[in-house]
PDB file of C-alpha atoms in Angstrom:
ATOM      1  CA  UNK P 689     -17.179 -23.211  -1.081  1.00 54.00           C
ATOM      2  CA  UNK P 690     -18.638 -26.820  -1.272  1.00 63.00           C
ATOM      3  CA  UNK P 691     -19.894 -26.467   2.067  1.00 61.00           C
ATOM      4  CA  UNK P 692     -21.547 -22.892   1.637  1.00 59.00           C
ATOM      5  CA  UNK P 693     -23.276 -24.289  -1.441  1.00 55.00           C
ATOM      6  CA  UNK P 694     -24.464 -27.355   0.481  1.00 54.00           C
ATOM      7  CA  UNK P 695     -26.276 -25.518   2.861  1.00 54.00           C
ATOM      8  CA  UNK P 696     -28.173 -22.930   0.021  1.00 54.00           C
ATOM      9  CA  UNK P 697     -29.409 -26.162  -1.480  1.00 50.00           C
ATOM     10  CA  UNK P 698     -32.162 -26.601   0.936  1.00 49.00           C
ATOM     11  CA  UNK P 699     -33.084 -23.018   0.409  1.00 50.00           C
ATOM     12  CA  UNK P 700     -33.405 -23.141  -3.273  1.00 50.00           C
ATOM     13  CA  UNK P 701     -36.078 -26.305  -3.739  1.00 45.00           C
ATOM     14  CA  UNK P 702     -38.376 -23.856  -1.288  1.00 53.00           C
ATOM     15  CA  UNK P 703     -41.146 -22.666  -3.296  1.00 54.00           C
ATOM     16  CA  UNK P 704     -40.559 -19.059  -4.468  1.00 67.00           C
ATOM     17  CA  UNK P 705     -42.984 -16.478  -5.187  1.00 78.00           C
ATOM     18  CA  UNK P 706     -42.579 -15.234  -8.916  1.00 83.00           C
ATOM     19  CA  UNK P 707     -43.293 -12.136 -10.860  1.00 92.00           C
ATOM     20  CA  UNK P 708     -44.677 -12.919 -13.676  1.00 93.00           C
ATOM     21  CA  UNK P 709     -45.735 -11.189 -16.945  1.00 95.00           C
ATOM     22  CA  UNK P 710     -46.986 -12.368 -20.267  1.00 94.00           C
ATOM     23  CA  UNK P 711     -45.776  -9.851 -22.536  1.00 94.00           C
ATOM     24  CA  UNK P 712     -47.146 -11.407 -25.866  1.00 95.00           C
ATOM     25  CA  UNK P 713     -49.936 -14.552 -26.998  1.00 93.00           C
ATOM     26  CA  UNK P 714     -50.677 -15.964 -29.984  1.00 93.00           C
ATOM     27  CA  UNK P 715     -53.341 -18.699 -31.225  1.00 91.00           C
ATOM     28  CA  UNK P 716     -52.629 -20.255 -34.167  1.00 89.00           C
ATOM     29  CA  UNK P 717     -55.568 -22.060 -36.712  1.00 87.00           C
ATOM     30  CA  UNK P 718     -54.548 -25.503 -35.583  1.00 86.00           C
ATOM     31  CA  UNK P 719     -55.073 -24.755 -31.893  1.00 81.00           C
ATOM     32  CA  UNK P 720     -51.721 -24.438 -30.727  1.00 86.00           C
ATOM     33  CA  UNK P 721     -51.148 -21.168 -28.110  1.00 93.00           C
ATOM     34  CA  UNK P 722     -47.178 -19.778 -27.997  1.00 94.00           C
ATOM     35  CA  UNK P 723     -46.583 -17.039 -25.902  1.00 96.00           C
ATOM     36  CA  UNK P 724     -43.749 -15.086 -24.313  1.00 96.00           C
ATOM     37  CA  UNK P 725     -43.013 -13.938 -20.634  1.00 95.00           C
ATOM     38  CA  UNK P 726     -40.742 -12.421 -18.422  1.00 95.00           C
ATOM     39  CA  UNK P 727     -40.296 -13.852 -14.773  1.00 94.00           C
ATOM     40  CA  UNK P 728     -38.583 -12.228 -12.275  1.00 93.00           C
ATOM     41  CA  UNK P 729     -36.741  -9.778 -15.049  1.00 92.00           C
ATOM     42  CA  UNK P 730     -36.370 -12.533 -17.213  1.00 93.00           C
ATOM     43  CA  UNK P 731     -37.564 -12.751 -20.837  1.00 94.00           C
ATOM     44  CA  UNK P 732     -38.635 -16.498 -21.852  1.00 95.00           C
ATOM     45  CA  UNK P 733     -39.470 -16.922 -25.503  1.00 95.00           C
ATOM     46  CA  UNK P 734     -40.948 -19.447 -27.264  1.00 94.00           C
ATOM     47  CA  UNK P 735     -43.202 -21.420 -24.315  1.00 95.00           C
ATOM     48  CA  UNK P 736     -46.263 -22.839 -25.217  1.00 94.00           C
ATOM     49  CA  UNK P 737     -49.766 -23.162 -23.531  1.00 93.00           C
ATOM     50  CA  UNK P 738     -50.750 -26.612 -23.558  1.00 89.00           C
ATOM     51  CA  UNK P 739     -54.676 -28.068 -22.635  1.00 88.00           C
ATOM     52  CA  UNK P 740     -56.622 -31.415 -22.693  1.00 87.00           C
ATOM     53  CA  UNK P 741     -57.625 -33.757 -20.883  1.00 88.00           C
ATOM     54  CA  UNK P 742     -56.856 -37.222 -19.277  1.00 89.00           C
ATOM     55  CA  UNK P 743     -59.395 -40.106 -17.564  1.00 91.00           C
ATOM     56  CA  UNK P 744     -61.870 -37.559 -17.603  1.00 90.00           C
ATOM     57  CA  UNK P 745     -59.575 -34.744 -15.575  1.00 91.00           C
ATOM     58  CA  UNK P 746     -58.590 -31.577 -17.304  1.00 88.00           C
ATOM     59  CA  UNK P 747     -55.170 -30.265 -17.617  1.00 87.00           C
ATOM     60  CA  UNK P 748     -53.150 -27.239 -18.256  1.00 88.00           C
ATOM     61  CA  UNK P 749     -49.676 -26.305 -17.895  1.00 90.00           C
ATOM     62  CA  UNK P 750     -46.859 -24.485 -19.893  1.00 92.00           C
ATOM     63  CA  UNK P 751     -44.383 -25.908 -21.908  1.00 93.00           C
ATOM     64  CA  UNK P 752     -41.039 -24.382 -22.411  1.00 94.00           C
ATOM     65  CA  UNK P 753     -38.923 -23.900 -25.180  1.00 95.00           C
ATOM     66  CA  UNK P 754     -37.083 -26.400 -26.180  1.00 93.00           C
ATOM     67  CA  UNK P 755     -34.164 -27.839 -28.396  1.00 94.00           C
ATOM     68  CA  UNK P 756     -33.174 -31.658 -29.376  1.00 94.00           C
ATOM     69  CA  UNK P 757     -29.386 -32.850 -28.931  1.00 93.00           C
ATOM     70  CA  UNK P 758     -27.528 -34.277 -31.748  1.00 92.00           C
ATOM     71  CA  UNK P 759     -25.586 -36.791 -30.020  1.00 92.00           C
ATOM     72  CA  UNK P 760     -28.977 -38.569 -28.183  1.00 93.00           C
ATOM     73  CA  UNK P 761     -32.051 -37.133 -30.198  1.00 92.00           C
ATOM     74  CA  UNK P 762     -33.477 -36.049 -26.577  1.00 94.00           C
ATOM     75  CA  UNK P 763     -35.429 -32.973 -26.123  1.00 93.00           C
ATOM     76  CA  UNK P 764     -33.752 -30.145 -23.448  1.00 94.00           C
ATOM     77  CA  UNK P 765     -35.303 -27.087 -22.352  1.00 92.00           C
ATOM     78  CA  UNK P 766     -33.155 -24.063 -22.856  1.00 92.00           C
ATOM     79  CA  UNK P 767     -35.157 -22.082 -19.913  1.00 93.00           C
ATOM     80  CA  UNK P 768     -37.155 -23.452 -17.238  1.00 92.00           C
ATOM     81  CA  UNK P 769     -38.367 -21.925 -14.374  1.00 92.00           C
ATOM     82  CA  UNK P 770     -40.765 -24.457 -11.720  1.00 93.00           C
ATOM     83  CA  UNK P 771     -43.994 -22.881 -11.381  1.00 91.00           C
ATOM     84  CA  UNK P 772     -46.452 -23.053  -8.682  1.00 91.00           C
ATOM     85  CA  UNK P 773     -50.278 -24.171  -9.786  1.00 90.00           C
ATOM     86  CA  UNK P 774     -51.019 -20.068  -9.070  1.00 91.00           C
ATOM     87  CA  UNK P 775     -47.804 -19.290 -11.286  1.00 91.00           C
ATOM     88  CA  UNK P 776     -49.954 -21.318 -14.050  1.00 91.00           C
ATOM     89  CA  UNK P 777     -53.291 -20.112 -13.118  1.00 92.00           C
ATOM     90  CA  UNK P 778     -51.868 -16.296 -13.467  1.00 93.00           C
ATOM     91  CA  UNK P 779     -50.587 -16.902 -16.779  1.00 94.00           C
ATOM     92  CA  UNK P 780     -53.636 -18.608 -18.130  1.00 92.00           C
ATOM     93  CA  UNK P 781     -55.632 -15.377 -16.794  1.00 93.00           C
ATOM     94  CA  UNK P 782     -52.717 -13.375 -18.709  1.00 93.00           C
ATOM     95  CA  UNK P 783     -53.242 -15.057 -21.703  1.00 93.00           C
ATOM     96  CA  UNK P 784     -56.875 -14.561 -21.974  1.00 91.00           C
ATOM     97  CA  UNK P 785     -56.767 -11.154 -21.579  1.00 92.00           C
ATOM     98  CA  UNK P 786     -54.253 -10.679 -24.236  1.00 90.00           C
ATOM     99  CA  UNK P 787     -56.217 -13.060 -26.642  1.00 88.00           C
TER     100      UNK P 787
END
């Protein structure tokens, strides 16, 4: 078994293509964008769309949900899935269509 799962490892940090689909958006008065989407057959609640910018260079990506452990105060995500800059690009296009 150890040895099987040594040799997959290489094969999962490959990029993979994803199916993705924003099923729901919503912009709130402060600014703030949450929306829901299911990749590859699964549903992710709760992520958020976040924008701004840094030494002059825009950015976008998505942030997932998240929760924050009692016993060290840090923040964990409860789903995460590693998306490609076209992963992000398709959901931004998503969004704005719903919104």
């Amino acid at each position: 078994m150890r040895r099987k799962n040594a040799e997959n490892s290489s094969e999962k940090t490959k990029s993979q293509d994803h199916v993705i689909k924003v099923t729901r958006a919503r912009e709130f008065e402060n600014g703030g964008l949450l929306f829901d989407m299911v990749v590859n057959g699964v549903t992710i609640y709760g992520c958020s769309w976040v924008e701004g910018e840094k030494n002059g260079k825009d950015y976008a990506f998505v942030s997932f949900p998240s929760r924050q452990s009692k016993k060290d105060n840090k923040w964990y995500n409860i789903a995460y899935v590693k998306l490609t800059d076209a992963d992000v690009k398709n959901i931004e296009e998503q969004i704005c269509s719903i919104l």
